Coordinates of C-alpha atoms in Angstrom, one line a residue:
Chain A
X1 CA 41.3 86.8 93.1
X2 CA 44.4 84.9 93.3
X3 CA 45.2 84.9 89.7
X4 CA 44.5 88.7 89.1
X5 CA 47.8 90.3 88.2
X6 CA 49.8 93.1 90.2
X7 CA 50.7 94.9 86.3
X8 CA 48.2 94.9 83.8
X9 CA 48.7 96.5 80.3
X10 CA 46.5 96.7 77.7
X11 CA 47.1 97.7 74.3
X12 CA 49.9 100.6 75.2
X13 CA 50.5 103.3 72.4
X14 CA 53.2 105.9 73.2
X15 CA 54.1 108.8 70.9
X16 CA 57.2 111.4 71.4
X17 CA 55.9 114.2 68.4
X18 CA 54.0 111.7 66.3
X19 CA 57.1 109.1 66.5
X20 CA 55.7 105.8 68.1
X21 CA 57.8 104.7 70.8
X22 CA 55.1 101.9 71.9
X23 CA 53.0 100.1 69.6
X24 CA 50.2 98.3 71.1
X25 CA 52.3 96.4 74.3
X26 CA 50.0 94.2 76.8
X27 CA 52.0 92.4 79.3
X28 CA 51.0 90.9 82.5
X29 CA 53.2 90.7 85.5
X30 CA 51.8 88.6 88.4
X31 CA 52.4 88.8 92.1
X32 CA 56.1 87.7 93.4
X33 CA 57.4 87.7 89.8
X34 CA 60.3 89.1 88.2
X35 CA 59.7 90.1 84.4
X36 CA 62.7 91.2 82.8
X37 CA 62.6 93.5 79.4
X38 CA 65.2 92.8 77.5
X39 CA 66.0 94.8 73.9
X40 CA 68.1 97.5 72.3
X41 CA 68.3 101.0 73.6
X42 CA 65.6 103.2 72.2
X43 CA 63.2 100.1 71.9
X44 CA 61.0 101.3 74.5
X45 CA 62.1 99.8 77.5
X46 CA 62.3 103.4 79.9
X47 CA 59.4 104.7 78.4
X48 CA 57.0 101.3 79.5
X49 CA 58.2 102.0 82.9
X50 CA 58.0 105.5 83.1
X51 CA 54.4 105.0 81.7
X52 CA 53.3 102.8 84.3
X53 CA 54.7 105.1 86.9
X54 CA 52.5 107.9 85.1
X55 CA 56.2 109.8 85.0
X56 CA 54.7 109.6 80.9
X57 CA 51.2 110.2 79.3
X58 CA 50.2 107.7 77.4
X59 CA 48.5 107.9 74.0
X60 CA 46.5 104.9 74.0
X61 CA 46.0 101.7 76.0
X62 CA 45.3 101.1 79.4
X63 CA 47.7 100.1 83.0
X64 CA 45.9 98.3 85.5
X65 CA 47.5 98.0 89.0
X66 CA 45.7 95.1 90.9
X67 CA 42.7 95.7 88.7
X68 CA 42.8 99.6 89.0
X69 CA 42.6 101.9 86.1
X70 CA 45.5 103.9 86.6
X71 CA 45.5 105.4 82.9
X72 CA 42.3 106.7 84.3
X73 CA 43.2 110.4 83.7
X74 CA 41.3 110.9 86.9
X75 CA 43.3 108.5 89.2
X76 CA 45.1 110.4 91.8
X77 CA 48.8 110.0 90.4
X78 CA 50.7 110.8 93.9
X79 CA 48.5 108.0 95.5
X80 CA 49.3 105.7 92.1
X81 CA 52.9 106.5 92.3
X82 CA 53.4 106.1 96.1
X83 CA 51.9 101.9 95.2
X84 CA 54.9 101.6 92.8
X85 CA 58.6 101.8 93.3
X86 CA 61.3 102.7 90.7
X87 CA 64.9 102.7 90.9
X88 CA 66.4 104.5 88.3
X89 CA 69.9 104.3 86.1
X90 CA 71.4 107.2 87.6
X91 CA 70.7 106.6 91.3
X92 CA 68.8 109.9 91.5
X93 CA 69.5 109.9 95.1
X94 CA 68.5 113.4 96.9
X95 CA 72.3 114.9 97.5
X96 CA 71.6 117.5 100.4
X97 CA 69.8 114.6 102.2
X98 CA 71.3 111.5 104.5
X99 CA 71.3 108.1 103.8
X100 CA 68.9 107.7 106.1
X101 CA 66.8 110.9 105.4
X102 CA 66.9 109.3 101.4
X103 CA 65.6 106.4 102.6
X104 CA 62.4 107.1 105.3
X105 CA 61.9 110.6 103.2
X106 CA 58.5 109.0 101.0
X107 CA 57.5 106.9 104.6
X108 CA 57.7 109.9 106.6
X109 CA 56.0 112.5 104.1
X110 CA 54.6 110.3 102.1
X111 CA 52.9 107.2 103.9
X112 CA 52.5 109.1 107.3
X113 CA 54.8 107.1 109.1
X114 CA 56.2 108.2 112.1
X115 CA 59.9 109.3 111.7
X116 CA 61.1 106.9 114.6
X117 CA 59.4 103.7 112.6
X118 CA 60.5 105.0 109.2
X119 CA 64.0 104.8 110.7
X120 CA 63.9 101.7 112.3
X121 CA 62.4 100.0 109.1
X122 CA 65.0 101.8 107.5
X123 CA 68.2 100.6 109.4
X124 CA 67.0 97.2 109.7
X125 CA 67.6 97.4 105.7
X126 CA 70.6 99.1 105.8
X127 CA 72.0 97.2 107.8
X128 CA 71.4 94.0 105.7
X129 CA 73.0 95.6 102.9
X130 CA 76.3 96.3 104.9
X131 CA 75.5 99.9 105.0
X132 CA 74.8 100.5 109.0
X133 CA 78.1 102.7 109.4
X134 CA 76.5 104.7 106.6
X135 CA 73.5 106.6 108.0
X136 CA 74.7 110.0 108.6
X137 CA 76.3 109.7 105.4
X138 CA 76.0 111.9 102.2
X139 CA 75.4 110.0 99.2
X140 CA 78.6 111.7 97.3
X141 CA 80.4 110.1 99.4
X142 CA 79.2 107.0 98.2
X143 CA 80.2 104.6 95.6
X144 CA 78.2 104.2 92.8
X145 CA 77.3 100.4 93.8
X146 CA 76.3 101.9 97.3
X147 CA 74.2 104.4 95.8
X148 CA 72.3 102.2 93.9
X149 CA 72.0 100.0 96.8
X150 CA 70.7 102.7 98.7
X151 CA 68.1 103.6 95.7
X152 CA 66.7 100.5 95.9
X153 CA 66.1 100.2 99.7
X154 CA 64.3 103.9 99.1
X155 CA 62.7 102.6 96.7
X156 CA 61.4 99.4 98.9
X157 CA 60.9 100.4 102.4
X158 CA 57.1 101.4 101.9
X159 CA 56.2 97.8 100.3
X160 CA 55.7 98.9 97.1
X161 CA 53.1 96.5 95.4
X162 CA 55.0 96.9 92.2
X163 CA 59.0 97.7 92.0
X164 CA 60.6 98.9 88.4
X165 CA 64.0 98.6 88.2
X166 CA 65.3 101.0 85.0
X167 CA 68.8 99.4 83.6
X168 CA 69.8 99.8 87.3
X169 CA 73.3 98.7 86.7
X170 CA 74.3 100.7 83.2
X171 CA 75.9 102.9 85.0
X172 CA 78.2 101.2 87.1
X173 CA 81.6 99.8 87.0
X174 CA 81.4 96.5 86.1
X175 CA 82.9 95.3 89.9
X176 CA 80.1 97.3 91.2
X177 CA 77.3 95.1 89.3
X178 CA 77.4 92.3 91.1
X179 CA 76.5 93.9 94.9
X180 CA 73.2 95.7 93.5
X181 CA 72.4 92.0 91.7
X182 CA 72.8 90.0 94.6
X183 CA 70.3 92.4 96.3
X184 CA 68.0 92.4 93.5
X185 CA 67.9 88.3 93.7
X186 CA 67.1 88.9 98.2
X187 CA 64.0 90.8 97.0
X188 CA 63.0 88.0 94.7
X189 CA 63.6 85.3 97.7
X190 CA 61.6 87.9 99.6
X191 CA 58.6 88.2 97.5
X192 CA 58.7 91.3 95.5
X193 CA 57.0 91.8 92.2
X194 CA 59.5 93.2 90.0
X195 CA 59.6 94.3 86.5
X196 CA 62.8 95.4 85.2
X197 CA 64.7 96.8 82.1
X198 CA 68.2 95.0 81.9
X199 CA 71.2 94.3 79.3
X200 CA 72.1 92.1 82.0
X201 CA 71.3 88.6 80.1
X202 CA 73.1 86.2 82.5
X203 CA 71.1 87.9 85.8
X204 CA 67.8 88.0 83.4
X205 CA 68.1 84.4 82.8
X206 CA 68.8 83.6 86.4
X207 CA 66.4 85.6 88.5
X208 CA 63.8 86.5 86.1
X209 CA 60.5 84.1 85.7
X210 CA 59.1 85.8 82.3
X211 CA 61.5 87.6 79.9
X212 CA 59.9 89.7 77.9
X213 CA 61.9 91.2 73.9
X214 CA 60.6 94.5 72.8
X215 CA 61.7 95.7 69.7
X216 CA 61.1 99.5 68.3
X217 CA 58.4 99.4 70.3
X218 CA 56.8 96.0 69.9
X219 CA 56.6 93.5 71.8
X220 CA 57.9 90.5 69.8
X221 CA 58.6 87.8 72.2
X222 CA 58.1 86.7 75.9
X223 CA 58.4 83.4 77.5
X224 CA 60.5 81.6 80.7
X225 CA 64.1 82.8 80.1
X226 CA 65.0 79.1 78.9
X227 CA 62.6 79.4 76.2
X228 CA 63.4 83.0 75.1
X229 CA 67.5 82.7 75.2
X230 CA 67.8 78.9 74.1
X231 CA 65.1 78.9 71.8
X232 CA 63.8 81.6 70.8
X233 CA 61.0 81.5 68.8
X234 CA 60.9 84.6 66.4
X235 CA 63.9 85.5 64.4
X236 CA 64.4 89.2 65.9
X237 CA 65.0 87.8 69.2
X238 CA 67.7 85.2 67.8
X239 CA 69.3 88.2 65.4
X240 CA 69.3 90.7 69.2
X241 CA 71.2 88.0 71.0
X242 CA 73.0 86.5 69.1
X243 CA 75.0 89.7 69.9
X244 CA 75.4 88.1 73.6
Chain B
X1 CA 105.6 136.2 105.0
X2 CA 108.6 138.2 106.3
X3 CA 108.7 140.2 102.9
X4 CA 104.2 140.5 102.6
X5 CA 104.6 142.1 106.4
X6 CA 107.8 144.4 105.2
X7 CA 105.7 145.6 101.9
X8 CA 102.3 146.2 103.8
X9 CA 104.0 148.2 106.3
X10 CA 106.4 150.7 103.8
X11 CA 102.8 151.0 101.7
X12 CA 101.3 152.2 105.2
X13 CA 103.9 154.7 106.1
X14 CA 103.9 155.8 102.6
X15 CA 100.0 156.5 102.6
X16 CA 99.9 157.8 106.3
X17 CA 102.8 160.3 105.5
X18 CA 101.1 161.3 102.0
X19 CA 97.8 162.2 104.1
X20 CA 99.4 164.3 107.0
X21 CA 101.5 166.2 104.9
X22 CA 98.9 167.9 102.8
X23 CA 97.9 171.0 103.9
X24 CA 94.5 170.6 105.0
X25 CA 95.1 167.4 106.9
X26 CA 94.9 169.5 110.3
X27 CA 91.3 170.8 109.2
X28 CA 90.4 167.3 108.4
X29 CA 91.2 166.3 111.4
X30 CA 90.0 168.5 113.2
X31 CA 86.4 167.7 112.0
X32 CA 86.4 163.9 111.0
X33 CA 88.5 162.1 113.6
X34 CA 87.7 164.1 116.8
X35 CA 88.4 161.5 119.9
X36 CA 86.7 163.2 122.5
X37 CA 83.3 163.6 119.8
X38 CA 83.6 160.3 118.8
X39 CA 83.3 159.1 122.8
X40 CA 80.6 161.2 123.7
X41 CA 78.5 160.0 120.1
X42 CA 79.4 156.6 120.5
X43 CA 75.9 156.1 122.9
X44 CA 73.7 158.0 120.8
X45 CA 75.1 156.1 117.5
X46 CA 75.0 152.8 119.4
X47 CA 70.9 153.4 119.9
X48 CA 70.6 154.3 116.2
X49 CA 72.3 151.3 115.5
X50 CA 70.1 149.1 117.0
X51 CA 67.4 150.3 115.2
X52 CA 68.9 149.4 111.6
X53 CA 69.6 146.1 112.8
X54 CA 65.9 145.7 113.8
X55 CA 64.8 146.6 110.2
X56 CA 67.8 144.7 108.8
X57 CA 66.1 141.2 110.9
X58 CA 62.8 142.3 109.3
X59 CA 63.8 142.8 106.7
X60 CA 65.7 139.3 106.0
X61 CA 62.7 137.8 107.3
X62 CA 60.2 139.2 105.1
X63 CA 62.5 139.3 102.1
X64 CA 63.0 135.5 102.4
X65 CA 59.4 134.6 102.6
X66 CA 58.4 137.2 99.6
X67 CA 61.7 136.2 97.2
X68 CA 60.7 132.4 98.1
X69 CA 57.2 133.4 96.7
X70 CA 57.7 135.1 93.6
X71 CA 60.9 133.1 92.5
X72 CA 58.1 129.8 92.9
X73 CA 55.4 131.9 90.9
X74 CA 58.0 132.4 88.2
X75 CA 58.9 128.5 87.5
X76 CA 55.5 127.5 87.6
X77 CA 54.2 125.5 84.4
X78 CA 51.4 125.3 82.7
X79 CA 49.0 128.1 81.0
X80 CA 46.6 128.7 83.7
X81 CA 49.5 130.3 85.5
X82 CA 50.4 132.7 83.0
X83 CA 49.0 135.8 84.8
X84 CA 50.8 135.0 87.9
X85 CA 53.8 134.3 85.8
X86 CA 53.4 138.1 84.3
X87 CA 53.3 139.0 87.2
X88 CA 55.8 138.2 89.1
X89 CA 58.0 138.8 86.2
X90 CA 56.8 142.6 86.0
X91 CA 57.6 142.6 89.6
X92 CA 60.6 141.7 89.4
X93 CA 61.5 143.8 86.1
X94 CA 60.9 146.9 87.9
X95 CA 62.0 146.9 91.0
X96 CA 65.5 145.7 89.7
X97 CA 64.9 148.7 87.9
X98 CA 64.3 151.9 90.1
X99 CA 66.9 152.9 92.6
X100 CA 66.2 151.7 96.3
X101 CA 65.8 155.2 97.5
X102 CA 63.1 156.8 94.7
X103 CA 61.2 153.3 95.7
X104 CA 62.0 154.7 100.2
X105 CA 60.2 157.9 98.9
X106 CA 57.3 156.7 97.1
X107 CA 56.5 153.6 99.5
X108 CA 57.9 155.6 102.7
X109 CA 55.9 159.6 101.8
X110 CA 53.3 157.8 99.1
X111 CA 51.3 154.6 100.6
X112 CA 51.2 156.7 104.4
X113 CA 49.5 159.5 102.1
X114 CA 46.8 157.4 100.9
X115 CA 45.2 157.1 104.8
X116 CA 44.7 153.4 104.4
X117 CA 47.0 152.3 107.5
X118 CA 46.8 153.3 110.9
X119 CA 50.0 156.1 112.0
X120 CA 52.9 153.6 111.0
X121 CA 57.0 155.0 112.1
X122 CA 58.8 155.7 109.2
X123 CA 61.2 152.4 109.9
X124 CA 58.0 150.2 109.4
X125 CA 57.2 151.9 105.5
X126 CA 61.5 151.6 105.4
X127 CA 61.1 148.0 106.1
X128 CA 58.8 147.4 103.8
X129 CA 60.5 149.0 100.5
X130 CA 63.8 147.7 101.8
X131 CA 61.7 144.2 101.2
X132 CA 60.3 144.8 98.1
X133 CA 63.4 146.0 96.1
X134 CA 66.0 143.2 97.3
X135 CA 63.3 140.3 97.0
X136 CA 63.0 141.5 93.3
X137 CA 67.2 140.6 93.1
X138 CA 66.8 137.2 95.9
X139 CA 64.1 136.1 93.8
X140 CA 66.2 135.8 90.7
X141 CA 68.8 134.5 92.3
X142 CA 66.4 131.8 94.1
X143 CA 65.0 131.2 90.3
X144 CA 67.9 130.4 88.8
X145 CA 69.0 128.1 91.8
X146 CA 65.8 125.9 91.4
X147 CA 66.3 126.3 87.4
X148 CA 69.7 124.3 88.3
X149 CA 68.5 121.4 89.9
X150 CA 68.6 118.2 87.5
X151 CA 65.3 117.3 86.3
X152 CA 65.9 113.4 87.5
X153 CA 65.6 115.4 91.4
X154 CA 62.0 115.9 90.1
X155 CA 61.4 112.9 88.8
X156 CA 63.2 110.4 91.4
X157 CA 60.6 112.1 93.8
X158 CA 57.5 112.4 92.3
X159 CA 58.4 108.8 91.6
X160 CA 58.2 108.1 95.1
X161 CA 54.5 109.8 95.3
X162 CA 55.9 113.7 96.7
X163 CA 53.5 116.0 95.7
X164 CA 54.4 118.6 93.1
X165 CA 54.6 120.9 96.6
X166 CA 56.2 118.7 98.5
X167 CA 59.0 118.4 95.6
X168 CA 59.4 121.9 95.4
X169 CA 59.9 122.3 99.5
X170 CA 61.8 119.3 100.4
X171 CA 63.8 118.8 96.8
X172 CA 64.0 121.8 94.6
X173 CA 64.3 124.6 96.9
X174 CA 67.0 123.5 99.5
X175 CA 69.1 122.1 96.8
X176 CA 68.3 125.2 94.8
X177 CA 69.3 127.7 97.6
X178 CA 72.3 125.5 98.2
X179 CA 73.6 126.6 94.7
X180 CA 73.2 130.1 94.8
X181 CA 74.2 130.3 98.7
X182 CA 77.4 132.7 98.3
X183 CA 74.8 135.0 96.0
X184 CA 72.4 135.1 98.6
X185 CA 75.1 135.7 100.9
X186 CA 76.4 138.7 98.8
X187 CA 72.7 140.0 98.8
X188 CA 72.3 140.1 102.5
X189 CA 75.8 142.1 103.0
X190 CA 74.9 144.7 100.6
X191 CA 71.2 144.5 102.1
X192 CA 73.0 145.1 105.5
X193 CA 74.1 148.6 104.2
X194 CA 71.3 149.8 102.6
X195 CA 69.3 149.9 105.8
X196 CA 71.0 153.0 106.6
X197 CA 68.7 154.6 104.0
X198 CA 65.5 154.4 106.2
X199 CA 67.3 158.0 107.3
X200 CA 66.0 159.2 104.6
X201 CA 62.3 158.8 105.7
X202 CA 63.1 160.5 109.5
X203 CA 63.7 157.2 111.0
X204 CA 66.6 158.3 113.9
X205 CA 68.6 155.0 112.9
X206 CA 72.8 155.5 113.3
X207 CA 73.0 157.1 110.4
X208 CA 70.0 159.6 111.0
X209 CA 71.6 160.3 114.7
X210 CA 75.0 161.2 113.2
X211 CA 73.8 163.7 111.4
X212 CA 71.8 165.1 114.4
X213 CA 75.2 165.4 116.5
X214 CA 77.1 166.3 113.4
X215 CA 74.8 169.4 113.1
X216 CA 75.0 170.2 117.0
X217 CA 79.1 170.4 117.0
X218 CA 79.6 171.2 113.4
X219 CA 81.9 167.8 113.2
X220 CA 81.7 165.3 111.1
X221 CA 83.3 162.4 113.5
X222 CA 80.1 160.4 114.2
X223 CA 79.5 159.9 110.5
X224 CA 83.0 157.9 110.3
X225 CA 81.9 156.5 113.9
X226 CA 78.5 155.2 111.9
X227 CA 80.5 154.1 109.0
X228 CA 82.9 152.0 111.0
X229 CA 80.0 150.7 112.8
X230 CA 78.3 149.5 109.4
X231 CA 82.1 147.4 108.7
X232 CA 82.2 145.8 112.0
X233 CA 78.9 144.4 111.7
X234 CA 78.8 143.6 108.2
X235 CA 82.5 142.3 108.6
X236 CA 82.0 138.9 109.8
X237 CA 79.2 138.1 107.2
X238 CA 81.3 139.8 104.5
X239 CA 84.2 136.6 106.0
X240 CA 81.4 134.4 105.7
X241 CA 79.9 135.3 102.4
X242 CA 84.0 135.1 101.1
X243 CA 84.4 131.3 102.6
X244 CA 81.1 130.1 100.6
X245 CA 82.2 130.9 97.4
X246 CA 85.9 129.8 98.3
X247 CA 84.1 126.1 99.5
X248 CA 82.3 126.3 96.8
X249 CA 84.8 127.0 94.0
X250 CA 86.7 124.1 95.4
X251 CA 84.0 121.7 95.4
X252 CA 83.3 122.4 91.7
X253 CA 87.0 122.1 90.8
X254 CA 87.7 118.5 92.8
X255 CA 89.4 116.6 90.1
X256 CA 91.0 119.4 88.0
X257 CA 92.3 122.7 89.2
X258 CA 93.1 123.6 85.9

């Protein structure tokens, strides 16, 4: 069952009051790939990955995780969500809790892992992100690339089968992008399935192994990232970035 | 400072000579400030005492656990807990509503008179009412705490597979609490001072003793001796409750004092 893939989706409708958001997406991502979705704000982007981490009902269509129903209303949705990882735009780090407590909080409560593990686990990534000196540290005294570096090693330390990565740098200064890339492209080397929303194009192109256009809600396009940004096949995703 | 200490000191004299020169000041003295009653009541009132801070730990205790409760019932979703919901909220309508002491007589003289409960001292039935009316106040305070943590709290950890529970304990509420902490803190001074009210039910707290020994001599000194007692314990939490909202203020101003 090599070839089965981590993401499955199926025909995806999404409806905020009777306006469509998504209109019939399937995608597949498979194991130790990065897809990246690429496309305008309000195109749907959030809403796919908040769907798959059931953070959204859906109105149609069906998410498979490693062949698992999980639209299934009757899937257990803290089980579903504790298989998926999500980093978000806005860090959303817990501010009354430690770097470190932020980090082993889902192992420990979540996974059952004892709180000496969790922290080993934890420092050992901590400490590859140049963050060691920062354990006992409250995240507002963070900057905003350390933050988001730390929301992504939350995000990772309980192997996710599946991380989503929501526009993880839009809200950083631009010198800050580059440190919560870099780590992106270590998790890639080290084998993580990854989808992620981006207006990153130079990063998409580089670390990404599908890139995938969505337009108001449709999927229009996907292909390898030399096929979708040097020749692009459909004329929406040549008018969308051009504007790169 | 040379001119604050100068000021405060001519606004003393001013005061202290105002009071001794009226013409019952030697009456009032007589039977407020009495040194040697004071002394000998100081024991008596010191027992008493102890007693109100017995209900006041109770008290706390039990008001934490039952605001916690009720302000949790109230942000609950969904329709299936709308009686809860009604509730909690009726709860917490009325007894913001009646006065602390018509709710003493009725819990204190009333649930006794039913002859459910074993013989319970009056301090216990104190204890309770004391818990009911300020975790109607804590629990709105609590509520609108919770009410102020960002959504994306929520979110970032049900994302990471916390139970809706686990959310509320480990995310919402301390963060929550963490907002409203000089309120809280506010809550628990004035909480500290209604505890003298369990008098009222025949309870012999400080207050309840005082009158005792003021009725023996005829002298009202060990009611000022109660009184001062009430500052000196409250004083430290009233310093306290004074430094939260001072960290506070500045933590919400950092970048603009303006």
């Amino acid at each position: 069952m090599t070839d089965q893939p981590v993401l499955r989706i199926t025909n995806l409708h999404k409806n905020f009051d009777g306006v469509p958001v998504l209109r019939g997406i399937d995608l597949d991502v498979h194991q130790h790939r990065v897809v990246a979705l690429i496309g305008a704000s309000g195109s749907g982007k959030s809403t796919l990955l908040k769907s798959i981490n059931l953070l959204e009902r859906i109105d149609d269509g069906q998410i498979f995780l490693k062949g698992e129903d999980i639209s299934d209303p009757r899937v257990n949705v803290d089980k579903t969500r504790a298989r998926i990882g999500v980093v978000f735009q806005q860090f959303n780090l817990f501010p009354h809790l430690t770097v470190l407590d932020n980090v082993t909080l889902a192992s420990r409560k979540v996974h059952g892992v004892p709180r000496d593990q969790a922290e080993e686990t934890a420092v050992e990534w901590l400490e590859r992100i140049g963050m060691r000196d920062k354990l006992r540290t409250y995240p507002d005294r963070l900057s905003g690339g350390q933050q988001q570096r730390v929301a992504i090693v939350r995000a990772i330390t309980s192997n996710p089968e599946l991380l989503l990565l929501d526009e993880i740098t839009s809200a950083l200064d631009p010198q800050l992008v580059g440190e919560v890339l870099d780590l992106v492209s270590e998790l890639k080397t080290g084998g993580s399935t990854i989808l992620m929303a981006t207006h990153e194009m130079t990063f998409a192109r580089k670390v990404a192994d599908t890139v995938v256009f969505l337009k108001d809600g449709v999927l229009i396009e996907q292909g390898p990232p030399e096929q979708i940004f040097d020749h692009p096949q459909h004329p929406e995703t040549r008018d969308y970035l051009s504007r790169y | 400072m040379l001119i604050s200490a100068a000021s405060t000191i001519a606004l003393a004299a001013v005061l202290w000579l105002t009071v001794i020169n009226t013409h019952g000041w030697a009456e009032v003295q007589r039977s407020f400030f009495d040194p040697k009653i004071a002394w000998a009541s100081l024991p008596t009132l010191l027992l008493g005492l102890w007693l109100n801070v017995q209900v006041l730990f109770f008290a706390v205790i039990g008001v934490a656990i039952f605001a916690t409760l009720i302000a949790v019932v109230r942000t609950l979703r969904g329709a299936v807990f709308f009686p809860l919901r009604f509730l909690a909220a009726a709860y917490t309508d009325l007894f913001r509503g009646i006065p602390v002491i018509i709710v003493l007589y009725l819990i204190g003289f009333g649930i006794p008179g039913l002859g459910l409960f074993p013989r319970l001292p009056p301090e216990f039935w104190g204890t309770i009412a004391l818990i009911l009316t300020y975790s109607a106040y804590v629990s709105e305070v609590l509520r609108a705490g919770m009410e102020a943590v960002h959504p994306s709290q929520r979110l970032a950890a049900r994302s990471l597979g916390l139970s809706h529970a686990q959310t509320l304990r480990m995310i919402v509420l301390p963060q929550g609490v963490r907002k409203v902490g000089p309120a809280l803190m506010n809550d628990f001074v004035s909480m500290q001072k209604d505890v003298g009210l369990v008098s009222v039910l025949g309870a012999v707290d400080v207050v309840r003793s005082a009158g005792i020994i003021e009725s023996t001599y005829a002298n009202f000194t060990p009611y000022v001796v109660a009184g001062l007692l009430f500052v000196l314990i409250s004083w430290p939490f009233i310093r306290v409750a004074d430094w939260l909202s001072a960290r506070a203020q500045r933590r919400e101003q950092i970048g603009g004092t303006v």
